[in-house]
CSV table of C-alpha atoms in Angstrom, one decimal:
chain,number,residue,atom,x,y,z
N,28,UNK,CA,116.3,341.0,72.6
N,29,UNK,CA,119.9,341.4,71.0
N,30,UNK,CA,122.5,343.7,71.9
N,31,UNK,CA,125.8,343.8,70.2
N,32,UNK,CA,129.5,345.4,70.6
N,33,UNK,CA,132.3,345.2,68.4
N,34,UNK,CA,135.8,345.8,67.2
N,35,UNK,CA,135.7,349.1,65.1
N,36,UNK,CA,139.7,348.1,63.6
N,37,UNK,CA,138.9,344.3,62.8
N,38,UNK,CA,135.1,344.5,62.1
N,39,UNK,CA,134.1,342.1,64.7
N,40,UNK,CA,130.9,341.7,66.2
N,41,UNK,CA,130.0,340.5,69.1
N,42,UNK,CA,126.0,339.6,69.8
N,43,UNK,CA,124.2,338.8,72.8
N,44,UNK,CA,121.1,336.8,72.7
N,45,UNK,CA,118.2,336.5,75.2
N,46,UNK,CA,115.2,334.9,74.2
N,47,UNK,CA,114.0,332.3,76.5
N,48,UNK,CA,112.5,329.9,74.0
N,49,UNK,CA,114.6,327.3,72.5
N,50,UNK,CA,113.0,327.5,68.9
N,51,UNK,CA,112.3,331.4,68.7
N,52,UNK,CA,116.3,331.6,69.7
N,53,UNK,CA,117.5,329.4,67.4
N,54,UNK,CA,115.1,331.0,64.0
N,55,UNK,CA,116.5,334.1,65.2
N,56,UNK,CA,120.3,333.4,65.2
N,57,UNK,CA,120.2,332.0,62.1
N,58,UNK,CA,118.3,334.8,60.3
N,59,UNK,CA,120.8,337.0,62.2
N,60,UNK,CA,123.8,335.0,60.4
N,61,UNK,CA,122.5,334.6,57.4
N,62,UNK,CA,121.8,338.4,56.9
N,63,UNK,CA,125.8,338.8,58.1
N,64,UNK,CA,126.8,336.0,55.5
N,65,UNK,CA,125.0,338.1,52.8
N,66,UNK,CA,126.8,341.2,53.7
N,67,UNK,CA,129.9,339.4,53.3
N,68,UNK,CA,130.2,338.2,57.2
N,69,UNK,CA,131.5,335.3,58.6
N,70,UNK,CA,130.2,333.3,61.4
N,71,UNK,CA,133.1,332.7,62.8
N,72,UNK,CA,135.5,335.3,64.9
N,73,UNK,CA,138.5,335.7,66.9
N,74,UNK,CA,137.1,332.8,69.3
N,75,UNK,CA,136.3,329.8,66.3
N,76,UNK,CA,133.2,328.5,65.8
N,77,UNK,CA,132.6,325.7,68.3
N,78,UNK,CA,129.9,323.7,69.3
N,79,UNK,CA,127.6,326.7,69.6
N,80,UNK,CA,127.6,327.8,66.6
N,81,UNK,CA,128.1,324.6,64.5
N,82,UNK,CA,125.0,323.8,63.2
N,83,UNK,CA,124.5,327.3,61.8
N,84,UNK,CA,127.6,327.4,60.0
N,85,UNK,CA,127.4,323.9,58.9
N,86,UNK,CA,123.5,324.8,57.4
N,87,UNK,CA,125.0,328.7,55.7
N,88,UNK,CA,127.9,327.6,55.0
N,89,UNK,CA,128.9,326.6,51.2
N,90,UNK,CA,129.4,322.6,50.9
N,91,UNK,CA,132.6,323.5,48.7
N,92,UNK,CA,134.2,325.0,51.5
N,93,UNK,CA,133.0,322.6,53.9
N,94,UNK,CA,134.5,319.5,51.5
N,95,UNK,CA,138.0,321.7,51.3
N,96,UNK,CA,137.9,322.2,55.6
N,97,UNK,CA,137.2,318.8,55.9
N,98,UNK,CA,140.2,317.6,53.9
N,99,UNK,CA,142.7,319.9,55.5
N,100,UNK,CA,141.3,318.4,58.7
N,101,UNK,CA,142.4,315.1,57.2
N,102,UNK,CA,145.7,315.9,56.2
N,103,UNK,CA,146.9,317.4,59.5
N,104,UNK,CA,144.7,315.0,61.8
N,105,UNK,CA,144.1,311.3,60.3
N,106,UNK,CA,143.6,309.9,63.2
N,107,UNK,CA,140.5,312.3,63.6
N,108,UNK,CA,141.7,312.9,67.8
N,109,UNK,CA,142.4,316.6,67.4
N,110,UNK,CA,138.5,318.1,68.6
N,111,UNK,CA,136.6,315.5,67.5
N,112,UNK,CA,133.1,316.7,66.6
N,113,UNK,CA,133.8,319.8,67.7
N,114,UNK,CA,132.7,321.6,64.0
N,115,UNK,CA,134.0,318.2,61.8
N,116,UNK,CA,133.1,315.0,61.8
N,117,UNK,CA,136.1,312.5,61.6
């Protein structure tokens, strides 16, 4: 079951997931990405990705712009200490 609410100025959507089995809830949240990513969507929102949400936008995500987060990430944190595996791997 999935319910939603959103932000009708900034486009934002906001789902709710219930589904009690690990791997049914997981196929599911990724279809439901992927199918926002198609329209043009982001997985990311006001809140960030975090570890929630990681491995999806790691797997839809296009390596390009994963190579380009991962080297502004460098430049302002070299040290790797800010959030570390939080979305990035140092």
């Amino acid at each position: 079951m999935v319910f939603g609410c959103g932000h009708a100025g900034d486009g934002n959507v906001h789902l709710a997931v219930f589904q009690a089995d690990d791997q049914v809830r997981a196929a599911m949240l990724r279809e439901l990405f992927e199918a926002c990513m198609k329209l043009g969507g982001l997985i990311s929102g006001e809140h960030g990705i975090g570890r929630a949400k990681k491995r999806y936008f790691l797997e839809l995500t296009d390596p390009v712009t994963i190579a380009l987060m991962r080297r502004i990430k460098t430049a302002f944190d070299p040290e790797g200490i800010l959030n570390p595996t939080v979305l990035l791997e140092s």
